[in-house]
XYZ file of N, CA and C in Angstrom:
579
model
N 0.787 -1.352 0.308
C 0.340 -0.115 0.113
C 1.324 0.734 -0.144
N 0.138 2.175 -0.435
C 1.051 3.497 -0.809
C 1.113 3.939 0.194
N 2.556 5.054 0.313
C 2.102 5.155 2.236
C 1.766 7.098 2.022
N 0.322 7.656 2.713
C 0.191 8.373 2.967
C 1.481 9.856 2.215
N 0.451 10.414 0.756
C 1.776 11.510 1.009
C 1.495 13.614 1.330
N 2.008 13.544 1.563
C 2.074 14.736 2.166
C 1.778 15.890 1.400
N 1.718 17.165 1.578
C 0.204 17.836 0.563
C 1.717 19.133 1.041
N 2.420 18.655 1.080
C 3.034 20.179 2.107
C 4.759 20.019 1.446
N 5.670 18.527 1.303
C 6.516 18.035 0.477
C 7.082 19.029 0.109
N 8.392 19.991 -0.143
C 9.736 20.830 -0.716
C 10.693 19.935 -1.092
N 11.516 19.566 -1.937
C 12.625 19.193 -2.674
C 13.392 19.721 -2.907
N 14.631 19.460 -2.552
C 15.654 20.300 -2.708
C 16.876 19.715 -4.317
N 17.739 19.734 -4.798
C 18.619 19.822 -5.496
C 19.844 20.335 -5.472
N 21.574 20.544 -6.331
C 21.824 21.333 -6.117
C 21.124 23.538 -6.343
N 20.514 22.868 -7.786
C 20.208 24.350 -8.219
C 18.163 24.064 -8.744
N 17.616 23.612 -6.922
C 16.704 23.302 -7.613
C 15.992 23.902 -6.536
N 14.588 23.980 -6.304
C 12.730 23.874 -5.729
C 12.668 22.535 -6.266
N 11.443 22.195 -5.981
C 10.596 20.827 -6.570
C 9.695 22.054 -5.357
N 9.051 22.440 -5.822
C 7.444 22.183 -4.915
C 6.287 23.421 -5.181
N 5.595 22.966 -4.573
C 3.211 22.594 -4.954
C 3.939 23.707 -5.415
N 2.293 24.026 -7.470
C 2.183 25.254 -7.537
C 1.928 26.241 -7.118
N 1.817 26.788 -7.184
C 0.776 28.179 -6.850
C 0.095 29.148 -7.519
N -1.059 29.398 -7.490
C -2.152 30.597 -7.174
C -1.205 31.449 -8.762
N -0.509 32.545 -7.783
C 0.393 33.427 -8.214
C 2.061 33.105 -9.533
N 2.285 31.682 -9.216
C 2.748 31.094 -10.681
C 1.937 31.146 -11.738
N 1.794 31.422 -11.950
C 0.326 32.114 -13.531
C 1.842 31.695 -14.106
N 2.094 33.840 -13.714
C 1.608 34.698 -15.239
C 3.249 33.569 -15.910
N 4.723 33.698 -14.129
C 5.489 32.132 -15.418
C 5.362 31.020 -15.495
N 4.425 30.556 -15.483
C 3.990 29.367 -16.324
C 3.758 29.632 -17.515
N 2.388 30.827 -17.554
C 1.933 30.766 -19.156
C 3.165 31.988 -19.565
N 4.031 31.979 -19.449
C 6.014 32.737 -20.039
C 6.271 31.161 -20.942
N 6.469 29.625 -20.223
C 7.119 28.873 -20.879
C 6.179 28.221 -21.140
N 5.006 27.470 -21.207
C 3.550 26.632 -22.086
C 3.173 27.509 -22.453
N 2.695 28.472 -23.253
C 2.593 28.898 -23.978
C 3.358 28.552 -25.181
N 4.939 28.551 -25.182
C 5.481 27.303 -27.009
C 5.102 27.175 -26.861
N 4.228 27.473 -28.507
C 4.767 25.813 -28.965
C 5.546 24.285 -29.310
N 6.617 23.917 -28.672
C 7.663 23.632 -28.799
C 7.456 22.881 -27.835
N 6.689 23.259 -26.199
C 6.923 22.745 -25.371
C 5.298 21.763 -25.170
N 4.360 21.854 -25.122
C 3.127 21.340 -24.729
C 2.759 20.301 -25.627
N 2.540 20.427 -27.163
C 1.722 19.333 -28.327
C 2.820 18.201 -27.999
N 4.828 18.351 -28.230
C 5.797 16.862 -28.343
C 4.784 15.918 -27.344
N 4.213 16.709 -25.765
C 4.620 16.052 -25.004
C 3.176 16.119 -25.077
N 1.338 16.068 -26.226
C 0.835 16.032 -25.911
C 0.011 16.681 -24.977
N -0.062 17.670 -24.290
C -0.529 18.655 -24.473
C -0.804 19.940 -25.652
N -1.277 20.935 -25.299
C -1.458 23.068 -26.176
C -1.647 23.463 -25.049
N -0.245 24.749 -26.118
C -0.023 25.825 -24.845
C -0.726 26.123 -25.041
N -0.455 26.375 -23.422
C -1.398 27.806 -22.797
C -1.925 28.821 -23.729
N -2.969 29.473 -22.989
C -4.180 30.481 -24.451
C -4.005 31.716 -23.246
N -3.487 31.904 -21.286
C -3.833 33.392 -21.409
C -2.723 33.115 -19.435
N -2.765 33.680 -19.101
C -3.011 33.300 -17.572
C -2.872 32.720 -16.909
N -4.779 33.074 -17.288
C -5.827 32.019 -16.374
C -6.617 31.573 -16.880
N -5.578 31.141 -17.946
C -5.890 29.785 -18.428
C -4.977 28.523 -17.471
N -2.989 29.776 -17.965
C -2.595 28.708 -17.165
C -2.818 28.344 -15.100
N -3.435 29.746 -15.086
C -4.032 30.006 -13.486
C -4.929 28.398 -12.897
N -5.550 28.397 -14.329
C -6.541 27.141 -14.255
C -6.007 25.539 -13.694
N -4.963 25.890 -14.703
C -4.085 24.649 -14.752
C -3.521 24.139 -13.524
N -3.077 25.156 -12.816
C -2.796 24.820 -11.725
C -3.732 24.981 -10.363
N -4.931 24.990 -10.942
C -5.720 24.628 -9.631
C -6.304 23.446 -10.070
N -6.463 22.844 -10.631
C -6.651 21.317 -11.659
C -5.814 20.468 -11.842
N -5.278 20.847 -13.131
C -4.064 19.609 -13.163
C -2.795 19.530 -12.038
N -2.168 20.436 -12.089
C -0.755 20.927 -10.559
C -2.095 20.634 -9.856
N -2.892 20.241 -8.940
C -3.248 20.656 -7.773
C -2.521 19.092 -7.149
N -2.632 17.739 -8.872
C -2.523 16.262 -8.311
C -1.176 16.520 -6.805
N -1.285 14.898 -5.697
C -0.644 14.922 -5.259
C 1.156 14.691 -6.311
N 1.707 15.371 -5.813
C 3.518 14.601 -6.008
C 3.483 15.662 -7.261
N 3.273 16.474 -7.837
C 3.044 16.947 -8.759
C 3.659 19.036 -8.665
N 4.353 18.934 -8.871
C 6.042 20.705 -8.960
C 6.819 21.082 -9.462
N 6.680 22.474 -9.450
C 6.756 23.316 -10.313
C 8.577 23.033 -10.129
N 8.987 22.940 -10.674
C 10.394 23.149 -10.314
C 10.813 24.792 -10.841
N 11.965 24.903 -9.169
C 12.302 26.133 -9.119
C 13.672 27.022 -9.500
N 14.049 27.628 -10.164
C 15.302 27.699 -9.828
C 15.963 28.506 -9.043
N 17.097 26.807 -7.638
C 17.081 28.867 -7.278
C 17.785 30.411 -7.508
N 18.936 30.231 -8.236
C 19.092 30.682 -8.722
C 18.131 31.924 -8.585
N 16.043 31.976 -8.975
C 16.183 33.368 -9.662
C 15.239 33.296 -9.098
N 14.347 31.839 -8.317
C 13.397 31.657 -7.341
C 12.314 31.683 -8.169
N 12.167 31.250 -9.792
C 11.503 31.285 -10.945
C 10.580 29.597 -11.266
N 9.376 30.202 -10.926
C 9.429 28.269 -11.904
C 8.970 28.354 -12.953
N 10.439 27.699 -13.860
C 10.624 27.988 -14.994
C 10.183 26.057 -15.821
N 9.165 24.851 -15.102
C 8.530 23.718 -15.817
C 7.877 22.975 -14.816
N 7.365 21.807 -14.881
C 7.208 20.960 -14.016
C 7.867 19.447 -13.820
N 7.125 18.685 -13.166
C 6.733 17.166 -12.790
C 6.495 16.899 -11.528
N 6.483 15.714 -12.311
C 5.461 14.507 -11.273
C 5.598 13.889 -11.554
N 4.409 12.692 -10.072
C 4.682 11.384 -9.772
C 2.988 11.200 -10.134
N 2.946 10.432 -10.948
C 0.659 10.177 -11.158
C 1.303 8.411 -10.522
N 0.558 8.270 -10.116
C -0.553 6.804 -9.785
C -1.540 6.242 -10.724
N -1.620 4.670 -9.961
C -2.787 3.758 -10.748
C -3.442 4.338 -11.142
N -3.912 5.018 -9.496
C -5.068 5.480 -9.072
C -5.101 7.382 -10.074
N -4.454 7.217 -9.961
C -4.700 9.096 -11.789
C -4.757 9.389 -12.691
N -4.427 10.572 -12.951
C -4.479 10.269 -14.323
C -2.164 9.784 -15.697
N -2.155 9.266 -16.106
C -1.483 8.717 -16.311
C -1.260 7.813 -16.955
N -0.346 7.336 -17.860
C -0.497 7.031 -19.823
C -0.100 5.293 -19.693
N 1.055 4.790 -19.250
C 1.762 3.767 -18.704
C 0.465 2.355 -18.149
N 0.595 1.171 -18.167
C -0.090 0.691 -18.193
C 0.477 -0.065 -16.417
N 0.439 0.345 -15.904
C 1.147 -0.071 -14.427
C 0.400 -0.577 -13.357
N 0.817 -1.048 -11.957
C 0.354 -2.144 -10.829
C 0.815 -1.216 -9.866
N -0.142 -1.477 -8.947
C -0.079 -1.466 -7.611
C 1.030 -1.241 -7.500
N 1.814 -0.262 -6.553
C 2.842 -0.158 -5.933
C 4.217 0.175 -7.349
N 3.926 0.981 -7.870
C 4.314 1.518 -9.145
C 3.554 3.312 -9.636
N 4.474 3.767 -10.135
C 3.982 5.628 -10.839
C 4.526 5.819 -11.652
N 4.592 6.546 -12.231
C 5.078 7.819 -13.870
C 5.110 8.600 -13.295
N 6.900 8.831 -13.899
C 7.573 10.205 -14.106
C 6.644 11.012 -15.329
N 5.623 12.619 -14.989
C 6.428 13.526 -15.865
C 6.911 14.759 -15.787
N 6.977 15.205 -16.192
C 8.007 16.510 -16.772
C 7.559 17.340 -18.103
N 8.363 18.405 -17.758
C 8.815 19.527 -19.398
C 9.017 20.467 -18.797
N 9.667 21.583 -19.603
C 10.528 22.399 -19.348
C 10.798 23.992 -20.023
N 10.194 24.200 -19.630
C 10.201 25.787 -21.115
C 12.401 25.693 -21.520
N 11.091 26.250 -23.157
C 13.303 26.231 -24.147
C 13.649 27.106 -24.363
N 13.932 28.417 -22.823
C 15.114 28.659 -22.326
C 16.476 27.669 -21.461
N 15.063 26.548 -20.988
C 16.438 25.407 -20.497
C 16.801 24.271 -20.963
N 16.575 24.289 -22.455
C 16.682 23.120 -22.468
C 17.660 22.062 -22.473
N 18.450 21.555 -22.269
C 19.527 21.692 -22.121
C 21.049 21.990 -21.706
N 20.155 21.781 -20.142
C 21.141 22.316 -19.055
C 20.825 21.411 -18.171
N 20.370 19.860 -18.314
C 20.591 18.875 -17.589
C 19.265 19.180 -15.747
N 17.857 20.659 -16.359
C 17.726 20.831 -14.740
C 16.969 19.844 -14.929
N 15.882 19.479 -16.380
C 15.093 17.885 -15.723
C 15.461 17.271 -15.280
N 16.591 15.825 -16.190
C 17.796 15.063 -15.878
C 17.934 15.194 -13.260
N 18.706 16.821 -13.032
C 18.485 16.696 -11.741
C 17.010 16.123 -11.434
N 15.949 17.287 -11.218
C 15.034 17.074 -10.455
C 14.429 15.582 -10.848
N 14.510 14.669 -11.940
C 13.494 13.814 -12.476
C 14.838 12.621 -11.843
N 16.162 12.310 -11.074
C 16.821 12.289 -9.838
C 16.216 12.745 -9.194
N 16.212 13.701 -8.622
C 15.135 13.384 -6.393
C 13.751 12.857 -7.163
N 13.450 12.813 -7.899
C 12.302 12.006 -7.791
C 11.628 11.093 -8.073
N 13.082 10.155 -8.110
C 13.179 8.967 -8.691
C 13.919 8.523 -6.850
N 14.152 9.394 -6.137
C 13.994 9.257 -4.413
C 13.349 8.831 -4.060
N 12.542 10.046 -4.377
C 10.859 10.106 -2.999
C 9.830 8.981 -3.158
N 10.296 8.161 -5.446
C 9.164 7.213 -5.200
C 9.986 5.902 -4.136
N 11.312 5.812 -4.429
C 11.589 3.704 -3.920
C 12.211 4.542 -1.708
N 12.685 5.979 -1.875
C 12.889 5.834 -0.225
C 11.546 6.030 0.205
N 11.276 6.900 -0.513
C 10.325 7.943 0.368
C 8.427 6.880 0.128
N 8.103 7.342 -0.685
C 7.041 6.323 -1.399
C 7.015 5.231 -1.605
N 8.111 4.028 -1.685
C 8.197 2.116 -1.728
C 8.092 1.802 -2.450
N 8.362 2.054 -4.116
C 7.184 2.282 -4.980
C 8.384 1.153 -4.886
N 7.731 -0.273 -6.369
C 8.525 -0.889 -7.113
C 9.527 -0.835 -8.051
N 8.908 0.137 -8.656
C 9.092 0.583 -10.148
C 8.655 1.917 -10.796
N 9.194 2.694 -11.979
C 8.443 3.915 -11.421
C 8.721 3.688 -12.935
N 7.566 4.636 -13.992
C 7.822 4.436 -15.655
C 7.804 5.809 -16.088
N 8.695 5.851 -17.216
C 7.955 7.016 -17.976
C 8.267 6.778 -19.570
N 6.994 8.055 -20.188
C 6.867 7.533 -21.304
C 7.112 9.240 -22.205
N 7.125 8.405 -23.789
C 8.037 9.898 -24.323
C 6.647 9.137 -26.033
N 6.769 10.628 -26.645
C 5.424 10.398 -28.137
C 6.750 9.915 -28.715
N 6.840 9.143 -30.034
C 7.937 9.188 -31.670
C 7.932 10.274 -31.772
N 9.359 10.676 -31.546
C 9.860 12.418 -31.954
C 10.257 13.576 -30.872
N 9.908 12.583 -29.656
C 10.601 13.826 -29.310
C 11.258 13.202 -28.211
N 13.146 13.567 -29.004
C 13.934 12.656 -28.556
C 14.359 13.658 -26.855
N 14.165 14.557 -27.116
C 14.648 15.252 -25.623
C 14.454 14.716 -23.910
N 13.275 14.510 -24.939
C 12.135 13.275 -23.176
C 12.983 12.144 -22.824
N 12.922 11.666 -24.462
C 13.447 10.007 -24.683
C 14.978 10.168 -24.116
N 16.791 11.231 -24.116
C 17.439 11.791 -23.434
C 16.976 12.082 -21.694
N 16.907 11.827 -21.912
C 15.938 12.647 -20.151
C 15.786 11.348 -19.590
N 15.375 10.637 -20.140
C 14.535 9.039 -19.445
C 15.984 8.606 -18.954
N 17.107 8.529 -20.418
C 18.281 7.027 -20.536
C 19.086 7.784 -20.077
N 19.229 9.512 -19.258
C 20.410 9.699 -18.343
C 19.406 9.898 -17.276
N 19.038 8.993 -16.957
C 18.094 8.872 -15.977
C 18.756 7.497 -14.919
N 18.660 6.862 -16.298
C 18.686 5.236 -15.873
C 17.555 4.649 -16.048
N 17.012 4.944 -16.828
C 16.041 4.369 -17.044
C 15.492 3.549 -18.722
N 14.594 2.304 -18.766
C 15.510 1.098 -19.160
C 13.743 0.250 -20.686
N 14.260 0.990 -21.617
C 13.104 0.567 -23.080
C 12.394 -0.374 -22.203
N 11.422 0.052 -22.416
C 9.935 -1.531 -21.723
C 9.312 -2.277 -23.522
N 8.960 -1.323 -23.769
C 7.591 -1.027 -24.510
C 7.591 -0.254 -25.145
N 5.650 -0.339 -26.681
C 6.351 -0.011 -27.265
C 4.468 0.216 -27.556
N 3.467 1.348 -27.265
C 2.775 1.412 -28.258
C 1.437 2.181 -29.197
N 1.947 1.459 -30.460
C 0.482 2.378 -31.674
C -0.393 2.100 -31.646
N -0.370 3.184 -32.001
C -1.824 4.075 -32.777
C -2.626 4.312 -31.045
N -1.405 4.955 -30.535
C -2.489 5.512 -29.271
C -3.023 6.737 -29.047
N -4.478 6.716 -28.326
C -3.887 8.315 -28.392
C -3.359 9.417 -27.969
N -3.123 10.273 -28.255
C -2.583 11.767 -26.776
C -3.820 12.617 -26.911
N -3.280 13.306 -25.563
C -4.712 14.086 -25.347
C -5.045 14.995 -26.151
N -3.281 14.719 -27.648
C -4.788 16.322 -27.919
C -5.815 15.540 -29.152
N -5.760 14.433 -29.013
C -6.831 13.388 -29.615
C -6.289 12.815 -31.238
N -5.004 12.978 -30.968
C -4.437 13.000 -32.692
C -4.230 10.822 -31.882
N -3.380 11.015 -33.069
C -3.167 8.893 -33.302
C -1.221 8.724 -32.980
N -1.102 9.053 -31.766
C 0.891 8.923 -32.095
C 1.209 7.318 -31.147
N 2.246 6.747 -32.222
C 3.052 5.747 -31.251
C 3.376 6.605 -29.441
N 3.395 5.562 -27.946
C 4.446 6.031 -27.332
C 4.761 5.166 -26.792
N 6.515 5.043 -26.694
C 7.162 4.391 -26.188
C 7.174 4.692 -24.794
N 7.756 3.207 -23.987
C 7.311 3.518 -22.307
C 9.527 2.941 -21.699
N 9.867 3.159 -20.553
C 11.170 2.754 -19.944
C 10.880 2.505 -18.691
N 11.350 2.042 -18.578
C 11.460 2.288 -16.631
C 12.354 1.962 -15.706
N 12.075 1.349 -14.901
C 12.693 1.218 -13.560
C 12.538 1.368 -12.468
N 12.961 -0.538 -11.843
C 12.343 -0.895 -11.098
C 13.149 -0.659 -9.289
N 12.938 -0.691 -8.814
C 13.313 -0.238 -7.238
C 14.693 -0.992 -7.267
N 15.707 -1.592 -7.507
C 16.882 -2.186 -7.224
C 17.681 -1.989 -8.397
N 17.270 -1.881 -9.684
C 17.617 -1.047 -10.516
C 18.155 0.088 -10.074
N 17.349 1.197 -9.134
C 18.097 2.508 -9.295
C 19.099 1.623 -8.111
N 19.175 1.153 -6.856
C 19.798 0.941 -5.996
C 21.244 0.737 -6.420
N 21.216 -0.132 -7.258
C 22.449 -0.025 -8.072
C 22.904 0.829 -8.777
N 22.376 1.855 -9.773
C 22.514 3.198 -9.934
C 23.318 4.316 -8.792
N 22.528 4.254 -7.688
C 22.589 5.492 -6.311
C 23.896 3.681 -5.978
N 24.207 3.098 -4.976
C 25.759 2.624 -5.443
C 26.475 3.393 -6.355
N 26.493 2.776 -7.506
C 27.683 3.126 -8.558
C 27.684 4.350 -8.894
N 26.675 4.805 -8.771
C 27.092 6.970 -8.286
C 28.027 7.519 -7.371
N 27.661 6.981 -6.852
C 27.858 6.704 -4.949
C 29.411 6.932 -4.736
N 29.697 5.579 -5.667
C 31.287 5.304 -5.756
C 32.661 6.630 -5.894
């Protein structure tokens, strides 16, 4: 059984704070989520207004274990990461005791290693704090950046699902990668040497 989730968890990495989204983050969220290269490749539409972003914060980003990716240097949220469980919104076919990690970051921060840093932090949360047995990630055909994050974080290819409907309503091929707790423990042990 999954541990009771804390709603006020704030996580920290070398360059980031991962915290709950707040309504006053709507301007920053719109700034990055309105870019046409961000959402559609992940299956969601670009944000159309600050009010649209505020509504996403109130609804989608209000889910437990959904975090704003905040730069320590500036205090600005520049992306989002989250852990989705089998009983909520997700795209992987998960069993009890498993979860899926999703993420995105604003275009000006692509290629800086910020999302792998955030995903590594969430992997620790998944396996060390929430005692999960496996974590999934998925990406659509053509989303090389997302696949690269998964590879950097140690996920291994699991399977492909063709002709899957995206949240945008089009049919896509989705690839799934997975990491077990034992694989994570081995990776942590190697990285700690």
